[in-house]
Amino acid sequence: MLAYIVRRLLLIVPTLLGIMIINFAIIQVAPGGPIEQAIAELEGTAVSATARITGAGGDTAAAPAPRAGGEDSSYRGARGLDPAFIAELEKMYGFDKPAYERFLLMMKSYVVFDFGESFFKGRRVVDLVLEKMPVSISLGLWTTLLVYLICIPLGIAKAVRDGSSFDIWTSAVIIVGNAIPSFLFAILLIVLFAGGSYLDWFPLRGLVSDDWSELAWPARIVDYFWHLALPLTALLVGSFASLTMLTKNSFLDQINQQYVVTARAKGLTERRVLYGHVFRNAMLIVIAGFPSAFIGILFTGSLLIEIIFSLDGLGQLGYEAVINRDYPIMFATTYFFTLLGLLMNLVGDITYTLVDPRIDFESRAV
């Protein structure tokens, strides 16, 4: 197993490099960029009110004063600006170097987890990510745990009662829930329970109340889950279908195996057969998928929920980075989350062997 882990770790390097090259190349040819955003900010036409021009050191810096000139620029919105002014902007943002050199310098820094500083927020990217991460971890962790705690028993119950009215009606409910987008359900929850048009039971924004630090610990816990109730409900609605059906189908596949027939023929109770023999084999694929499921829910499922409920998490940070063309945040988060996802895939493989020691990855090629 150790040799397999080493091979997988070595394989992460070219995989991560390839993903970063593709993302870097796409961003370079995409319209707009930090310099265009800075020009738009100076001219008062920026699309985001959060943008601020910062220098290479991260402090909020005053941009060089534009001077009229007769030469046009290749940057959108820079027509008529002095080329020397554009050159100063390029140097400020590091665009005075060719693309390949910028990429090599960036990857050299990323190897030691030096992600630089935001162009438009004037702070280190690591500090921004750490500041926003508790919100996204709260959403991702609780969503994943609740999904597994609900879907696994539900999937087992559906497998045992396959074809019954319970199976049919629960399938209908989870399919309808899966068809409703989480952001649409979030808006419905706000209208119904957050002072939209009917009840005003839950807060509309934030992860905790403003006076949270002044509350006693029991009150803090209650306040925390009070704020999470609606966002978690919106995320959970569309998350049941795949895992429930995966659990059900895994159990059905194992229930029809010969060893189950043999166990029943020996006189074992149905409960002993189900949880003593079927459970471990059926749950192999479900449990092993937990790390990747958590990463998926954490970093891909909460963007709109964070925006709708005004939760200042990683999703909203990434959205602002894209709008502001904040390359350090965009590339750093891509690098970090890709690396984390690749490591979680390895953790998933290791989980397979923990759940079922009969699995041996040493006997197969990577």
Short mmCIF file of C-alpha atoms in Angstrom, two decimals:
data_model
loop_
_atom_site.label_atom_id
_atom_site.label_comp_id
_atom_site.label_asym_id
_atom_site.label_seq_id
_atom_site.Cartn_x
_atom_site.Cartn_y
_atom_site.Cartn_z
CA MET A 1 0.00 0.00 0.00
CA LEU A 2 2.90 2.35 0.76
CA ALA A 3 4.27 2.00 -2.78
CA TYR A 4 0.83 2.76 -4.20
CA ILE A 5 0.53 5.91 -2.05
CA VAL A 6 3.97 7.09 -3.19
CA ARG A 7 3.05 6.55 -6.86
CA ARG A 8 -0.21 8.45 -6.43
CA LEU A 9 1.57 11.33 -4.70
CA LEU A 10 4.07 11.52 -7.54
CA LEU A 11 1.24 11.47 -10.07
CA ILE A 12 -0.31 14.52 -8.38
CA VAL A 13 2.58 16.70 -9.58
CA PRO A 14 2.03 16.43 -13.38
CA THR A 15 -1.75 16.41 -12.90
CA LEU A 16 -1.71 19.61 -10.87
CA LEU A 17 0.75 21.23 -13.27
CA GLY A 18 -1.40 20.36 -16.27
CA ILE A 19 -4.53 21.79 -14.64
CA MET A 20 -2.74 25.01 -13.73
CA ILE A 21 -1.33 25.40 -17.25
CA ILE A 22 -4.78 25.00 -18.80
CA ASN A 23 -6.39 27.45 -16.38
CA PHE A 24 -3.58 29.97 -16.79
CA ALA A 25 -3.81 29.80 -20.57
CA ILE A 26 -7.60 30.22 -20.57
CA ILE A 27 -7.43 33.23 -18.25
CA GLN A 28 -4.78 34.88 -20.41
CA VAL A 29 -6.95 34.80 -23.55
CA ALA A 30 -10.16 35.75 -21.73
CA PRO A 31 -11.34 39.33 -22.33
CA GLY A 32 -10.60 41.82 -19.61
CA GLY A 33 -7.93 41.65 -16.98
CA PRO A 34 -6.52 43.42 -13.92
CA ILE A 35 -5.22 46.33 -15.95
CA GLU A 36 -8.55 46.87 -17.73
CA GLN A 37 -10.28 46.61 -14.34
CA ALA A 38 -7.89 49.19 -12.86
CA ILE A 39 -8.51 51.55 -15.79
CA ALA A 40 -12.25 51.12 -15.39
CA GLU A 41 -11.94 51.84 -11.66
CA LEU A 42 -10.01 55.02 -12.37
CA GLU A 43 -12.56 56.11 -14.96
CA GLY A 44 -15.50 55.27 -12.70
CA THR A 45 -16.87 52.53 -14.96
CA ALA A 46 -15.82 49.46 -12.93
CA VAL A 47 -18.48 46.75 -12.57
CA SER A 48 -17.64 46.07 -8.92
CA ALA A 49 -17.73 48.53 -6.08
CA THR A 50 -15.37 46.36 -4.06
CA ALA A 51 -12.40 46.83 -6.36
CA ARG A 52 -9.45 48.79 -5.06
CA ILE A 53 -6.11 49.24 -6.72
CA THR A 54 -3.24 47.76 -4.75
CA GLY A 55 0.42 47.65 -5.40
CA ALA A 56 2.68 44.64 -5.48
CA GLY A 57 3.29 44.94 -1.74
CA GLY A 58 -0.40 44.52 -0.99
CA ASP A 59 -1.02 47.98 0.43
CA THR A 60 -3.77 50.02 -1.14
CA ALA A 61 -1.88 52.13 -3.59
CA ALA A 62 -2.73 55.16 -5.57
CA ALA A 63 -2.54 54.39 -9.25
CA PRO A 64 -0.22 56.51 -11.35
CA ALA A 65 -2.07 59.54 -12.58
CA PRO A 66 -3.16 59.09 -16.20
CA ARG A 67 -1.71 61.51 -18.65
CA ALA A 68 -3.13 62.30 -22.01
CA GLY A 69 -1.28 60.86 -24.91
CA GLY A 70 -1.67 60.40 -28.58
CA GLU A 71 -0.97 56.68 -28.82
CA ASP A 72 -3.65 54.01 -28.49
CA SER A 73 -3.31 51.01 -26.22
CA SER A 74 -4.25 47.39 -26.73
CA TYR A 75 -6.11 47.45 -23.40
CA ARG A 76 -9.83 48.02 -23.52
CA GLY A 77 -10.78 51.45 -22.24
CA ALA A 78 -7.20 52.78 -22.45
CA ARG A 79 -7.57 54.64 -25.75
CA GLY A 80 -5.87 58.00 -25.52
CA LEU A 81 -3.95 57.24 -22.31
CA ASP A 82 -0.23 57.88 -22.10
CA PRO A 83 1.74 54.66 -22.89
CA ALA A 84 4.01 55.45 -19.92
CA PHE A 85 0.97 55.30 -17.64
CA ILE A 86 -0.01 51.90 -19.08
CA ALA A 87 3.57 50.69 -18.62
CA GLU A 88 3.46 51.73 -14.96
CA LEU A 89 0.23 49.75 -14.51
CA GLU A 90 1.79 46.71 -16.18
CA LYS A 91 4.78 46.89 -13.85
CA MET A 92 2.49 47.29 -10.81
CA TYR A 93 0.59 44.10 -11.66
CA GLY A 94 3.58 42.17 -12.98
CA PHE A 95 2.43 42.23 -16.60
CA ASP A 96 5.74 43.70 -17.76
CA LYS A 97 6.98 40.09 -17.99
CA PRO A 98 5.98 37.53 -20.67
CA ALA A 99 3.23 35.05 -19.79
CA TYR A 100 5.50 32.02 -19.47
CA GLU A 101 7.78 33.85 -17.03
CA ARG A 102 4.81 34.97 -14.93
CA PHE A 103 3.56 31.38 -14.82
CA LEU A 104 6.93 29.98 -13.74
CA LEU A 105 7.29 32.61 -11.02
CA MET A 106 3.77 31.91 -9.83
CA MET A 107 4.27 28.14 -9.63
CA LYS A 108 7.61 28.61 -7.88
CA SER A 109 5.82 30.59 -5.17
CA TYR A 110 2.92 28.16 -4.99
CA VAL A 111 5.24 25.22 -4.31
CA VAL A 112 6.04 26.81 -0.93
CA PHE A 113 2.39 27.92 -0.54
CA ASP A 114 3.22 31.59 -1.06
CA PHE A 115 0.05 32.75 -2.84
CA GLY A 116 0.92 36.43 -3.00
CA GLU A 117 -1.45 39.27 -2.33
CA SER A 118 -4.74 40.33 -3.80
CA PHE A 119 -4.69 42.98 -6.50
CA PHE A 120 -7.86 44.70 -5.32
CA LYS A 121 -8.22 43.86 -1.62
CA GLY A 122 -4.78 44.83 -0.38
CA ARG A 123 -4.35 41.65 1.71
CA ARG A 124 -2.54 38.32 1.49
CA VAL A 125 -4.52 35.66 -0.33
CA VAL A 126 -3.88 33.14 2.45
CA ASP A 127 -5.37 35.50 5.01
CA LEU A 128 -8.44 36.06 2.85
CA VAL A 129 -8.99 32.33 2.32
CA LEU A 130 -8.55 31.53 6.02
CA GLU A 131 -10.96 34.32 6.93
CA LYS A 132 -13.68 33.06 4.55
CA MET A 133 -13.13 29.33 5.09
CA PRO A 134 -15.19 28.90 8.31
CA VAL A 135 -18.38 29.85 6.46
CA SER A 136 -17.81 27.41 3.60
CA ILE A 137 -16.62 24.64 5.93
CA SER A 138 -19.76 25.12 8.04
CA LEU A 139 -21.97 24.72 5.00
CA GLY A 140 -20.00 21.86 3.46
CA LEU A 141 -19.40 19.86 6.63
CA TRP A 142 -22.94 19.97 7.99
CA THR A 143 -24.48 19.41 4.56
CA THR A 144 -22.29 16.35 3.96
CA LEU A 145 -22.92 14.87 7.41
CA LEU A 146 -26.69 15.39 7.22
CA VAL A 147 -26.85 13.98 3.69
CA TYR A 148 -25.03 10.80 4.77
CA LEU A 149 -26.99 10.46 8.01
CA ILE A 150 -30.28 10.72 6.12
CA CYS A 151 -29.50 9.05 2.80
CA ILE A 152 -27.83 5.87 4.07
CA PRO A 153 -30.72 4.76 6.33
CA LEU A 154 -33.21 5.86 3.68
CA GLY A 155 -31.38 3.95 0.95
CA ILE A 156 -31.24 0.80 3.10
CA ALA A 157 -34.95 1.09 3.89
CA LYS A 158 -35.75 1.50 0.18
CA ALA A 159 -33.64 -1.54 -0.71
CA VAL A 160 -35.36 -3.72 1.90
CA ARG A 161 -38.78 -2.49 0.74
CA ASP A 162 -37.96 -2.45 -2.98
CA GLY A 163 -41.10 -2.03 -5.07
CA SER A 164 -43.33 -1.13 -2.12
CA SER A 165 -45.42 2.03 -1.82
CA PHE A 166 -42.78 3.42 0.58
CA ASP A 167 -40.10 2.94 -2.09
CA ILE A 168 -42.23 4.56 -4.81
CA TRP A 169 -43.28 7.60 -2.78
CA THR A 170 -39.82 8.30 -1.35
CA SER A 171 -38.35 8.03 -4.86
CA ALA A 172 -40.90 10.55 -6.10
CA VAL A 173 -40.08 12.97 -3.28
CA ILE A 174 -36.30 12.86 -3.72
CA ILE A 175 -36.57 13.15 -7.52
CA VAL A 176 -38.76 16.25 -7.19
CA GLY A 177 -36.32 17.68 -4.65
CA ASN A 178 -33.40 16.95 -6.96
CA ALA A 179 -35.18 18.78 -9.79
CA ILE A 180 -35.53 21.99 -7.77
CA PRO A 181 -32.41 24.20 -7.98
CA SER A 182 -31.02 24.98 -4.53
CA PHE A 183 -30.98 28.73 -5.19
CA LEU A 184 -34.66 28.68 -6.17
CA PHE A 185 -35.57 26.78 -3.02
CA ALA A 186 -33.44 29.25 -1.02
CA ILE A 187 -35.52 32.14 -2.35
CA LEU A 188 -38.70 30.26 -1.43
CA LEU A 189 -37.40 29.73 2.11
CA ILE A 190 -36.64 33.44 2.44
CA VAL A 191 -40.12 34.37 1.27
CA LEU A 192 -41.76 31.92 3.67
CA PHE A 193 -39.56 32.00 6.78
CA ALA A 194 -37.15 34.97 6.69
CA GLY A 195 -39.50 37.93 6.64
CA GLY A 196 -40.13 37.88 2.90
CA SER A 197 -43.91 37.82 2.83
CA TYR A 198 -45.07 35.49 5.60
CA LEU A 199 -43.10 34.39 8.67
CA ASP A 200 -40.02 36.01 10.17
CA TRP A 201 -38.51 33.08 12.06
CA PHE A 202 -34.94 32.99 10.74
CA PRO A 203 -32.23 35.60 10.04
CA LEU A 204 -31.61 36.60 6.46
CA ARG A 205 -27.86 37.16 6.52
CA GLY A 206 -24.64 36.20 8.24
CA LEU A 207 -23.37 33.07 9.97
CA VAL A 208 -23.86 34.46 13.49
CA SER A 209 -25.51 37.47 15.11
CA ASP A 210 -23.62 40.73 15.69
CA ASP A 211 -23.57 40.17 19.45
CA TRP A 212 -22.51 36.51 19.15
CA SER A 213 -19.25 37.04 21.05
CA GLU A 214 -21.17 38.43 24.01
CA LEU A 215 -23.45 35.39 24.32
CA ALA A 216 -22.96 32.40 26.60
CA TRP A 217 -21.72 29.19 24.92
CA PRO A 218 -25.13 27.46 24.79
CA ALA A 219 -26.65 30.59 23.27
CA ARG A 220 -23.77 30.79 20.76
CA ILE A 221 -24.45 27.24 19.56
CA VAL A 222 -28.16 27.93 19.20
CA ASP A 223 -27.48 31.19 17.36
CA TYR A 224 -25.02 29.45 15.00
CA PHE A 225 -27.49 26.75 13.95
CA TRP A 226 -30.31 29.29 13.83
CA HIS A 227 -28.41 31.15 11.10
CA LEU A 228 -27.48 27.90 9.31
CA ALA A 229 -31.02 26.48 9.23
CA LEU A 230 -32.21 27.99 5.94
CA PRO A 231 -28.92 27.74 3.96
CA LEU A 232 -28.49 24.10 5.00
CA THR A 233 -32.08 23.28 4.09
CA ALA A 234 -31.62 24.84 0.66
CA LEU A 235 -28.43 22.83 0.05
CA LEU A 236 -29.89 19.58 1.36
CA VAL A 237 -32.99 19.53 -0.83
CA GLY A 238 -31.15 18.64 -4.02
CA SER A 239 -28.49 16.44 -2.42
CA PHE A 240 -30.51 13.37 -1.47
CA ALA A 241 -31.20 11.72 -4.82
CA SER A 242 -27.81 10.43 -5.94
CA LEU A 243 -26.58 9.10 -2.59
CA THR A 244 -29.94 7.55 -1.65
CA MET A 245 -30.23 5.71 -4.96
CA LEU A 246 -26.55 4.71 -4.82
CA THR A 247 -27.07 3.20 -1.37
CA LYS A 248 -30.25 1.44 -2.44
CA ASN A 249 -28.73 -0.04 -5.59
CA SER A 250 -25.58 -1.14 -3.72
CA PHE A 251 -27.68 -3.00 -1.16
CA LEU A 252 -29.94 -4.53 -3.82
CA ASP A 253 -26.89 -5.78 -5.70
CA GLN A 254 -25.47 -7.42 -2.58
CA ILE A 255 -28.82 -8.81 -1.38
CA ASN A 256 -29.07 -10.82 -4.60
CA GLN A 257 -25.60 -12.37 -4.16
CA GLN A 258 -25.18 -16.08 -3.41
CA TYR A 259 -23.56 -15.53 -0.01
CA VAL A 260 -26.75 -13.82 1.20
CA VAL A 261 -28.83 -16.82 0.12
CA THR A 262 -26.39 -19.08 1.97
CA ALA A 263 -26.56 -16.96 5.13
CA ARG A 264 -30.35 -17.08 5.09
CA ALA A 265 -30.28 -20.84 4.54
CA LYS A 266 -28.17 -21.21 7.70
CA GLY A 267 -31.03 -19.67 9.68
CA LEU A 268 -29.57 -16.22 10.34
CA THR A 269 -32.07 -13.48 11.06
CA GLU A 270 -32.78 -10.91 8.38
CA ARG A 271 -31.23 -8.19 10.54
CA ARG A 272 -28.04 -10.25 11.02
CA VAL A 273 -27.84 -10.93 7.29
CA LEU A 274 -28.40 -7.29 6.41
CA TYR A 275 -26.03 -5.64 8.89
CA GLY A 276 -23.59 -8.48 9.54
CA HIS A 277 -22.92 -9.51 5.95
CA VAL A 278 -24.45 -7.15 3.39
CA PHE A 279 -23.67 -3.82 5.06
CA ARG A 280 -19.87 -3.82 4.72
CA ASN A 281 -19.86 -4.87 1.08
CA ALA A 282 -22.72 -2.56 0.09
CA MET A 283 -21.33 0.46 1.92
CA LEU A 284 -17.88 0.19 0.36
CA ILE A 285 -18.53 2.57 -2.52
CA VAL A 286 -20.71 4.88 -0.39
CA ILE A 287 -18.25 5.38 2.47
CA ALA A 288 -15.21 5.62 0.22
CA GLY A 289 -16.86 8.48 -1.66
CA PHE A 290 -17.19 10.63 1.48
CA PRO A 291 -13.95 12.67 1.03
CA SER A 292 -14.72 13.63 -2.57
CA ALA A 293 -18.37 14.29 -1.68
CA PHE A 294 -17.31 16.70 1.04
CA ILE A 295 -14.96 18.54 -1.30
CA GLY A 296 -17.68 18.74 -3.95
CA ILE A 297 -20.27 20.17 -1.60
CA LEU A 298 -17.76 22.47 0.06
CA PHE A 299 -16.38 24.16 -3.04
CA THR A 300 -18.98 23.78 -5.77
CA GLY A 301 -22.40 23.81 -4.18
CA SER A 302 -22.55 26.91 -2.01
CA LEU A 303 -21.76 29.86 -4.32
CA LEU A 304 -25.32 31.00 -4.94
CA ILE A 305 -26.39 30.07 -1.40
CA GLU A 306 -23.63 32.26 0.04
CA ILE A 307 -24.68 35.15 -2.16
CA ILE A 308 -28.41 34.78 -1.46
CA PHE A 309 -27.96 34.54 2.32
CA SER A 310 -25.10 37.10 2.43
CA LEU A 311 -22.63 34.55 3.80
CA ASP A 312 -19.08 35.81 3.36
CA GLY A 313 -17.42 32.53 2.38
CA LEU A 314 -15.11 31.11 -0.27
CA GLY A 315 -17.85 31.07 -2.90
CA GLN A 316 -18.45 34.78 -2.60
CA LEU A 317 -14.70 35.43 -2.48
CA GLY A 318 -14.24 33.53 -5.73
CA TYR A 319 -17.14 35.35 -7.35
CA GLU A 320 -15.68 38.74 -6.44
CA ALA A 321 -12.26 37.63 -7.68
CA VAL A 322 -13.70 36.72 -11.09
CA ILE A 323 -15.63 40.00 -11.37
CA ASN A 324 -12.59 42.05 -10.31
CA ARG A 325 -10.16 39.94 -12.37
CA ASP A 326 -8.17 39.37 -9.17
CA TYR A 327 -5.70 36.87 -10.61
CA PRO A 328 -3.84 36.05 -7.35
CA ILE A 329 -7.07 34.90 -5.69
CA MET A 330 -8.28 33.08 -8.81
CA PHE A 331 -5.08 31.11 -9.40
CA ALA A 332 -4.30 30.51 -5.72
CA THR A 333 -7.72 29.08 -4.96
CA THR A 334 -7.59 26.96 -8.12
CA TYR A 335 -4.21 25.57 -7.08
CA PHE A 336 -5.17 24.94 -3.48
CA PHE A 337 -8.57 23.35 -4.15
CA THR A 338 -7.23 21.22 -7.00
CA LEU A 339 -4.43 19.95 -4.79
CA LEU A 340 -6.91 19.28 -2.00
CA GLY A 341 -9.22 17.43 -4.39
CA LEU A 342 -6.41 15.22 -5.67
CA LEU A 343 -5.36 14.40 -2.12
CA MET A 344 -8.97 13.59 -1.21
CA ASN A 345 -9.12 11.13 -4.10
CA LEU A 346 -6.12 9.37 -2.58
CA VAL A 347 -7.81 9.42 0.82
CA GLY A 348 -10.85 7.83 -0.84
CA ASP A 349 -8.70 4.97 -2.15
CA ILE A 350 -7.19 4.45 1.29
CA THR A 351 -10.70 4.42 2.74
CA TYR A 352 -11.56 1.54 0.41
CA THR A 353 -8.87 -0.59 2.01
CA LEU A 354 -9.98 0.38 5.51
CA VAL A 355 -13.58 -0.57 4.79
CA ASP A 356 -12.63 -3.80 3.00
CA PRO A 357 -9.08 -5.08 3.63
CA ARG A 358 -9.48 -7.53 0.73
CA ILE A 359 -8.91 -4.67 -1.72
CA ASP A 360 -5.26 -4.42 -2.72
CA PHE A 361 -4.18 -1.51 -4.91
CA GLU A 362 -0.65 -2.90 -5.12
CA SER A 363 -1.85 -5.51 -7.58
CA ARG A 364 -3.16 -2.94 -10.07
CA ALA A 365 -1.48 -0.25 -12.06
CA VAL A 366 -1.97 3.37 -11.11
#
